[in-house]
């Protein structure tokens, strides 16, 4: 320590520096190079003084070390950026603190916290409405008002403060004077600082700026959280009718000194036919002092016009009062590139495709007016409602296919060029209309009615390798799903196989792509010529040259959460993007899909007062973005982390989810980096969606009664009363709340609150626990451990890492159970021993096998099984990285996945990890094992688009900005594009040598068309088998613990083999059970199968697996599942067999290498449980399950309606989805 004048002191280091070792050449401003010394001081985990500090050691023209100047001393003063000196500082010139950091936190109307010692110190709050504060050696100067702060002697901090701000534990508390509370709102609109002085001498010791997020919530949060924000139309009631006014626009900006509404006649200041840089109207907005909400009426003449907000607000980033212009955080429509918000009526027909008003989201169906009846999609006894996606009984019926909107069609030549990469590429009607527009009159006459056949048969040749049991692609396509393009045909096949949910990567307005097509740059076509070698760097160089200005990006760069992205629309200006997004949702619903939105609430693309992409941080600087204790913005989630622990940030997320559910009828949400959101926010979102489900269920039940006259007396009371049968708002609200209470009570009775059929919206996300929120530092965050029991799904990285090996951050050739660990080692294992010697890899193989077993059984922390050590343990008691191996409470919380848009595709991962001697056929079988592990896991299976076609991104580990070239998908299955050049250098350059070695082998490693198509057919077969039996989709933990058992476990297991059996509950027990768990027990009964088995042989050779006698109910009844028992589908899989099983002998499963075998025992049918075995898994006269599959006509919707059907007209047919079982 050293002492300085006035009691100043600090730490010093004596660091010997050798000029030859401690210097480096850095470019100067003129472009020449000079020798310099780098200095980096850490303050905990943070870099002091803003990061690396450099000092010139010689002039730029120095030619030898003899001319070097090496400083004897370097002085860093109080961690202040820019205040680094080479000589002892004159302390009288050093400011006593800085306002560039905000280390004091005003957390309530009573307390300000600052991590400083308080003994012998006195503190004060400095306020300036004009931002005139500055810090000198004598302390803070320039305030309008100086307020003394009392030191709170009690320690620790109050419980309610620690619950809200756990990361501030240990800070000193300073009390605000009681009489100041009334002035707090006005003080928060200016610049604030807290100073510290010596109580004895009065010397200024330090000063800092103030963070005000906590006090904003305390003062305004309650009122503001109940305020509707954004543009709202008048509701039409008499008290709200104002002549010439169509609605109100409101924005929360409690720290703003002034806010004006600026209205524009056109979407842009510089672009388009009539650019208008100046507003046609400027309207002063009115502040509500209780909520901090500014509002202004919107004239009827302003509907469909554009607007922005202009605010005068203090910005801590610039230390000035800034005049900022911002779009509306609650925008519902935008001009291109988010330049201006638009006043829009979402109920206006121009924003809706034909038939939109008849739809309901979340699995609901609605009445269709006679003028909008669509016979191919209707059910006559459901009041002609669109059929839409088939009903799901449980969230474990969900399966997800993850897809990027642009990837789906940008490279699909069967899509009209204008529609490629757009929402409308999902819409058969739009495609048909566009193709007809492109045709000449003569071509139309020539083709006539043959055009539809042409569209249907586009890819019929691709199904030549399909077996009759899995059926051809054309046969599998439901007849109400027109296949106009290769991509739509592929989706139709997957939907027919049983997949239920289409997860779309971000479709909100994001900032990383120019929305106008004419602004999007195109890579140099010469870089993609066929003559280039498979490891050429030219394609990636061309992609990177335009990467930030082309049309591709994943889109995890949110600017406006509530508006569809404009680059996917045919016109990004105004309401067209709304209609086209709705058209996509409507078309996907018609094709039987539910739609999941990928929402990114953990961060925003822009921050600060100057960024064109900043919205939230312009209007309320420093509030919405999570900040470190020194006031700097947190960036652990990518950039500009959003603080959902703050009231209005959380409100905005909840409001946005409700907006998409109600106005766009989506069916689920995937939360990016969900672990950075608070569980309180996730609970509020879940509750808000449940209320929508409750309300819509009530509406549907009322319509049922009105439609057939069978409504009960209570439902029809309002029809008999006066006033046209309309109930008051109070009566309707009470009935709604009573309905909700009844549903909640039913949920509690079923002991399955989150899996009830009244909740239609499935929620899941990335529950990773890292960054500033890790271990609950900012509150109870939505990490893997915390979501347990909430019913919200979380991706299971344990199963992924155990199957594939390592992790996304481990060496690329680390192996896992599927990729050859110990049983087919690659050079990394065999030569470099990077995973240990042979004994170590064998042990790791056993450990990772148990990881996968936990995933196969639903990732339940209470599921018990025999570990490789021979002891029985629950999944939650096993540890991985100091965390429980299994953490879930219910199976719907388990999202089973091995591949997604992040990291590499499964084919690419296998390519890097498998031994280089493995053939393309062997690698494809490894990929199929990955698909099977996911498909037959209890929980919710998740697949990345194209993985079923062995999709390759040329080993790109992060293709978020790698252009269309590296993100292509060939929906015909002709190629997977492996060998199209080295992946982009920005993310992969450090591994080019390794990746290049593999790419040069593309001719040998790339799969043939036959291999791709066989993989796709087997993938569909796995999905069909999953939906062939409820036993793969058990709805509760109790079902799984009772019905699922693992075998081939313990220390004597057959290496590389995972085996599971699922028992059906006895029929008699199900029919007789009442009360708790009745619904789950019913779902645990399969009338077709007594048992189903699955054996995953990850070894490269054939294995024999004994089935313990105590597991097998009837060994003689065991057979390979008929879908797989077909050599035309896959002769290797079809060679799997059951041996033994006779009197006195156990059954033995014989499974070929790298093969998944599904074996089932057919149930007995007939009275008293006797009778013949059911053949081929079905009983004559019984309907098949409706979980997706082939469309059939003429079946009944209800067994009780058989007599009524005889009187139906010929046109009165029912069309719905049923599972096709050979």
Coordinates of N, CA and C in Angstrom, one line a residue, residues 518-641:
X518 N -34.5 -4.9 -52.4 CA -33.5 -4.2 -53.2 C -32.3 -3.7 -52.4
X519 N -32.4 -3.7 -51.1 CA -31.3 -3.4 -50.3 C -30.4 -4.5 -49.9
X520 N -30.9 -5.7 -50.2 CA -30.1 -6.9 -49.8 C -29.1 -7.3 -50.8
X521 N -27.8 -7.3 -50.3 CA -26.7 -7.7 -51.2 C -26.7 -9.2 -51.5
X522 N -26.1 -9.5 -52.6 CA -26.0 -10.9 -53.0 C -24.5 -11.3 -53.2
X523 N -24.1 -12.4 -52.6 CA -22.7 -12.8 -52.8 C -22.3 -13.0 -54.3
X524 N -21.0 -12.8 -54.5 CA -20.5 -13.0 -55.9 C -20.8 -14.4 -56.4
X525 N -21.6 -14.6 -57.5 CA -21.9 -15.9 -57.9 C -20.7 -16.7 -58.4
X526 N -19.6 -16.0 -58.8 CA -18.4 -16.7 -59.3 C -17.8 -17.5 -58.2
X527 N -18.1 -17.2 -56.9 CA -17.5 -17.9 -55.8 C -18.1 -19.3 -55.5
X528 N -19.2 -19.6 -56.3 CA -19.9 -20.8 -56.0 C -19.9 -21.7 -57.3
X529 N -18.9 -21.6 -58.1 CA -18.8 -22.4 -59.3 C -18.6 -23.9 -58.9
X530 N -19.1 -24.8 -59.8 CA -19.0 -26.2 -59.5 C -17.6 -26.8 -59.5
X531 N -16.7 -26.1 -60.1 CA -15.3 -26.6 -60.3 C -14.5 -26.5 -59.0
X532 N -15.0 -25.7 -58.0 CA -14.2 -25.5 -56.8 C -14.0 -26.8 -56.0
X533 N -12.9 -27.0 -55.3 CA -12.7 -28.2 -54.4 C -13.7 -28.1 -53.2
X534 N -13.9 -29.2 -52.6 CA -14.9 -29.3 -51.5 C -14.5 -28.5 -50.3
X535 N -13.1 -28.2 -50.2 CA -12.7 -27.4 -49.0 C -12.2 -26.0 -49.4
X536 N -12.8 -25.5 -50.5 CA -12.4 -24.2 -51.0 C -12.9 -23.1 -50.0
X537 N -12.0 -22.1 -49.8 CA -12.4 -21.0 -48.9 C -13.2 -19.9 -49.7
X538 N -13.3 -20.0 -51.0 CA -13.9 -18.9 -51.8 C -15.4 -18.7 -51.4
X539 N -16.2 -19.8 -51.3 CA -17.6 -19.5 -51.0 C -17.8 -18.7 -49.7
X540 N -17.1 -19.1 -48.6 CA -17.3 -18.4 -47.3 C -16.8 -17.0 -47.4
X541 N -15.8 -16.7 -48.2 CA -15.3 -15.4 -48.3 C -16.3 -14.5 -49.0
X542 N -17.0 -15.1 -50.0 CA -18.1 -14.3 -50.7 C -19.3 -14.1 -49.8
X543 N -19.6 -15.1 -49.0 CA -20.7 -14.9 -48.0 C -20.4 -13.9 -47.0
X544 N -19.2 -13.9 -46.4 CA -18.8 -12.9 -45.4 C -18.7 -11.5 -46.0
X545 N -18.4 -11.4 -47.2 CA -18.3 -10.0 -47.8 C -19.6 -9.3 -47.8
X546 N -20.7 -10.0 -47.7 CA -22.0 -9.3 -47.7 C -22.9 -9.8 -46.5
X547 N -22.3 -10.5 -45.6 CA -23.0 -11.1 -44.5 C -23.9 -10.2 -43.7
X548 N -23.5 -9.0 -43.5 CA -24.3 -8.1 -42.7 C -25.3 -7.2 -43.5
X549 N -25.3 -7.5 -44.8 CA -26.2 -6.7 -45.7 C -27.0 -7.6 -46.6
X550 N -26.9 -9.0 -46.4 CA -27.7 -9.8 -47.3 C -29.0 -10.1 -46.7
X551 N -29.7 -11.1 -47.2 CA -31.1 -11.3 -46.8 C -31.2 -12.4 -45.7
X552 N -30.1 -12.9 -45.2 CA -30.1 -14.1 -44.3 C -29.6 -13.7 -42.9
X553 N -30.3 -14.1 -41.9 CA -29.9 -14.1 -40.5 C -30.9 -15.0 -39.8
X554 N -30.4 -15.6 -38.7 CA -31.4 -16.4 -37.9 C -32.4 -15.4 -37.3
X555 N -32.0 -14.2 -36.9 CA -33.0 -13.2 -36.5 C -33.0 -13.1 -35.0
X556 N -32.0 -13.5 -34.2 CA -32.0 -13.4 -32.8 C -31.5 -12.0 -32.4
X557 N -32.1 -11.0 -33.1 CA -31.7 -9.6 -32.9 C -33.0 -8.7 -32.8
X558 N -33.8 -8.9 -31.7 CA -35.1 -8.3 -31.7 C -35.0 -6.8 -31.6
X559 N -35.9 -6.1 -32.3 CA -36.1 -4.7 -32.2 C -37.5 -4.4 -31.7
X560 N -38.5 -4.9 -32.4 CA -39.9 -4.8 -32.0 C -40.5 -6.2 -31.8
X561 N -40.8 -6.6 -30.6 CA -41.3 -7.9 -30.3 C -42.6 -8.2 -31.0
X562 N -43.5 -7.2 -31.1 CA -44.9 -7.5 -31.5 C -45.3 -7.4 -32.9
X563 N -44.3 -7.2 -33.8 CA -44.6 -7.0 -35.3 C -43.9 -8.1 -36.1
X564 N -44.6 -8.7 -37.0 CA -43.9 -9.7 -37.9 C -42.7 -9.1 -38.6
X565 N -41.7 -9.9 -38.8 CA -40.5 -9.4 -39.6 C -40.8 -9.1 -41.0
X566 N -40.3 -7.9 -41.5 CA -40.7 -7.4 -42.8 C -39.9 -8.1 -43.9
X567 N -38.7 -8.6 -43.7 CA -38.0 -9.2 -44.8 C -38.6 -10.5 -45.3
X568 N -39.5 -11.1 -44.5 CA -40.3 -12.3 -44.9 C -41.6 -12.0 -45.6
X569 N -41.9 -10.7 -45.8 CA -43.1 -10.2 -46.4 C -42.8 -9.8 -47.9
X570 N -43.7 -9.8 -48.7 CA -43.5 -9.4 -50.1 C -43.4 -7.8 -50.1
X571 N -43.9 -7.2 -49.1 CA -43.8 -5.7 -49.0 C -43.6 -5.4 -47.5
X572 N -42.5 -4.9 -47.1 CA -42.3 -4.7 -45.7 C -42.9 -3.4 -45.1
X573 N -43.5 -2.6 -45.9 CA -44.1 -1.3 -45.4 C -45.6 -1.6 -45.0
X574 N -45.8 -1.4 -43.7 CA -47.2 -1.4 -43.3 C -47.8 -2.7 -43.0
X575 N -49.1 -2.8 -43.2 CA -49.9 -3.9 -42.8 C -49.8 -5.2 -43.6
X576 N -49.2 -5.2 -44.7 CA -49.1 -6.4 -45.6 C -48.4 -7.5 -44.9
X577 N -47.3 -7.2 -44.1 CA -46.6 -8.2 -43.3 C -47.6 -8.9 -42.3
X578 N -48.5 -8.1 -41.8 CA -49.5 -8.7 -40.9 C -50.4 -9.7 -41.6
X579 N -50.9 -9.4 -42.7 CA -51.8 -10.3 -43.4 C -51.1 -11.5 -43.9
X580 N -49.8 -11.3 -44.4 CA -49.1 -12.5 -44.9 C -48.7 -13.4 -43.8
X581 N -48.3 -12.9 -42.6 CA -48.0 -13.7 -41.5 C -49.2 -14.5 -41.1
X582 N -50.4 -13.9 -41.0 CA -51.6 -14.6 -40.7 C -52.0 -15.6 -41.7
X583 N -51.7 -15.3 -43.0 CA -51.9 -16.3 -44.0 C -51.1 -17.5 -43.8
X584 N -49.9 -17.3 -43.4 CA -49.0 -18.5 -43.1 C -49.6 -19.3 -42.0
X585 N -49.9 -18.7 -40.9 CA -50.5 -19.4 -39.7 C -51.7 -20.2 -40.1
X586 N -52.6 -19.5 -40.9 CA -53.9 -20.1 -41.3 C -53.6 -21.3 -42.2
X587 N -52.6 -21.2 -43.1 CA -52.3 -22.3 -44.0 C -51.7 -23.4 -43.3
X588 N -50.8 -23.2 -42.3 CA -50.2 -24.3 -41.5 C -51.3 -25.0 -40.7
X589 N -52.2 -24.2 -40.1 CA -53.3 -24.8 -39.4 C -54.2 -25.7 -40.3
X590 N -54.4 -25.2 -41.5 CA -55.2 -26.0 -42.5 C -54.4 -27.3 -42.8
X591 N -53.1 -27.3 -42.8 CA -52.3 -28.5 -43.1 C -52.1 -29.3 -41.9
X592 N -52.7 -29.0 -40.8 CA -52.7 -29.8 -39.6 C -51.6 -29.5 -38.6
X593 N -50.8 -28.4 -38.9 CA -49.7 -28.0 -38.0 C -50.2 -27.0 -36.9
X594 N -49.6 -27.1 -35.7 CA -49.6 -26.1 -34.8 C -48.4 -25.2 -35.0
X595 N -48.4 -24.0 -34.7 CA -47.3 -23.0 -34.9 C -46.7 -22.6 -33.6
X596 N -45.4 -22.7 -33.5 CA -44.7 -22.2 -32.3 C -43.8 -21.1 -32.7
X597 N -43.9 -20.0 -31.9 CA -43.0 -18.8 -32.2 C -41.8 -18.9 -31.3
X598 N -40.7 -18.6 -31.9 CA -39.4 -18.5 -31.2 C -39.3 -17.0 -30.7
X599 N -39.5 -16.8 -29.4 CA -39.4 -15.4 -28.9 C -38.1 -15.2 -28.1
X600 N -37.6 -14.0 -28.3 CA -36.3 -13.6 -27.7 C -36.5 -12.4 -26.8
X601 N -36.8 -12.7 -25.5 CA -37.1 -11.6 -24.6 C -35.8 -11.4 -23.7
X602 N -34.8 -12.2 -23.9 CA -33.7 -12.1 -23.0 C -32.7 -10.9 -23.4
X603 N -32.8 -10.4 -24.6 CA -32.0 -9.3 -25.0 C -32.7 -8.6 -26.2
X604 N -32.2 -7.4 -26.5 CA -32.6 -6.6 -27.6 C -31.4 -6.2 -28.4
X605 N -31.6 -5.9 -29.7 CA -30.5 -5.6 -30.6 C -29.8 -4.3 -30.4
X606 N -30.6 -3.3 -29.9 CA -30.0 -2.0 -29.8 C -30.2 -1.4 -28.4
X607 N -29.3 -0.6 -27.9 CA -29.4 0.1 -26.7 C -28.8 1.5 -26.7
X608 N -29.0 2.3 -25.7 CA -28.5 3.6 -25.7 C -29.3 4.6 -26.4
X609 N -28.9 5.9 -26.4 CA -29.7 7.0 -26.9 C -29.4 7.2 -28.4
X610 N -28.4 6.6 -29.0 CA -28.0 6.9 -30.3 C -28.3 5.8 -31.4
X611 N -28.4 4.6 -31.0 CA -28.5 3.5 -31.9 C -29.9 3.6 -32.6
X612 N -29.9 3.3 -33.9 CA -31.1 3.3 -34.7 C -32.0 2.2 -34.3
X613 N -31.4 1.1 -33.7 CA -32.2 0.0 -33.3 C -32.6 0.0 -31.8
X614 N -32.3 1.1 -31.1 CA -32.7 1.2 -29.7 C -34.1 1.8 -29.6
X615 N -34.9 1.1 -28.8 CA -36.3 1.5 -28.6 C -36.5 1.7 -27.1
X616 N -36.4 0.6 -26.4 CA -36.6 0.6 -25.0 C -35.7 1.5 -24.2
X617 N -34.4 1.4 -24.6 CA -33.4 2.2 -23.8 C -33.4 3.7 -24.2
X618 N -34.1 4.0 -25.2 CA -34.2 5.5 -25.5 C -35.3 6.1 -24.7
X619 N -36.4 5.4 -24.5 CA -37.5 6.0 -23.8 C -37.4 5.9 -22.3
X620 N -36.8 4.9 -21.8 CA -36.6 4.8 -20.3 C -35.1 4.4 -20.1
X621 N -34.2 5.3 -20.3 CA -32.7 4.9 -20.3 C -32.4 4.1 -19.0
X622 N -31.7 3.0 -19.1 CA -31.2 2.3 -18.0 C -32.2 1.4 -17.3
X623 N -33.5 1.4 -17.7 CA -34.5 0.6 -16.9 C -34.6 -0.8 -17.5
X624 N -35.0 -0.9 -18.8 CA -35.3 -2.2 -19.4 C -34.1 -3.1 -19.5
X625 N -32.9 -2.6 -19.6 CA -31.7 -3.4 -19.8 C -31.1 -3.7 -18.5
X626 N -30.7 -5.0 -18.3 CA -30.1 -5.4 -17.0 C -28.7 -4.8 -17.0
X627 N -28.3 -4.3 -15.8 CA -27.1 -3.6 -15.6 C -26.3 -4.2 -14.5
X628 N -24.9 -4.2 -14.6 CA -24.1 -4.6 -13.6 C -24.1 -3.6 -12.4
X629 N -23.5 -3.9 -11.4 CA -23.5 -3.0 -10.2 C -22.9 -1.7 -10.5
X630 N -22.0 -1.6 -11.5 CA -21.3 -0.4 -11.8 C -22.1 0.4 -12.9
X631 N -23.2 -0.1 -13.3 CA -24.1 0.6 -14.2 C -23.9 0.2 -15.7
X632 N -22.9 -0.6 -16.0 CA -22.7 -1.0 -17.3 C -23.7 -2.1 -17.7
X633 N -24.1 -2.1 -19.0 CA -25.1 -3.1 -19.5 C -24.6 -4.5 -19.5
X634 N -25.4 -5.4 -19.1 CA -25.0 -6.9 -19.2 C -25.2 -7.4 -20.6
X635 N -24.2 -8.2 -21.1 CA -24.3 -8.7 -22.4 C -24.1 -10.2 -22.5
X636 N -24.3 -10.9 -21.4 CA -24.1 -12.3 -21.4 C -25.0 -13.1 -22.3
X637 N -26.2 -12.6 -22.6 CA -27.1 -13.3 -23.4 C -26.9 -13.0 -24.9
X638 N -25.9 -12.2 -25.3 CA -25.6 -11.8 -26.6 C -25.3 -10.3 -26.6
X639 N -26.3 -9.6 -26.3 CA -26.1 -8.1 -26.2 C -27.3 -7.5 -25.5
X640 N -27.1 -6.5 -24.8 CA -28.3 -5.7 -24.2 C -29.3 -6.6 -23.5
X641 N -28.9 -7.3 -22.5 CA -29.8 -8.2 -21.8 C -31.0 -7.4 -21.2

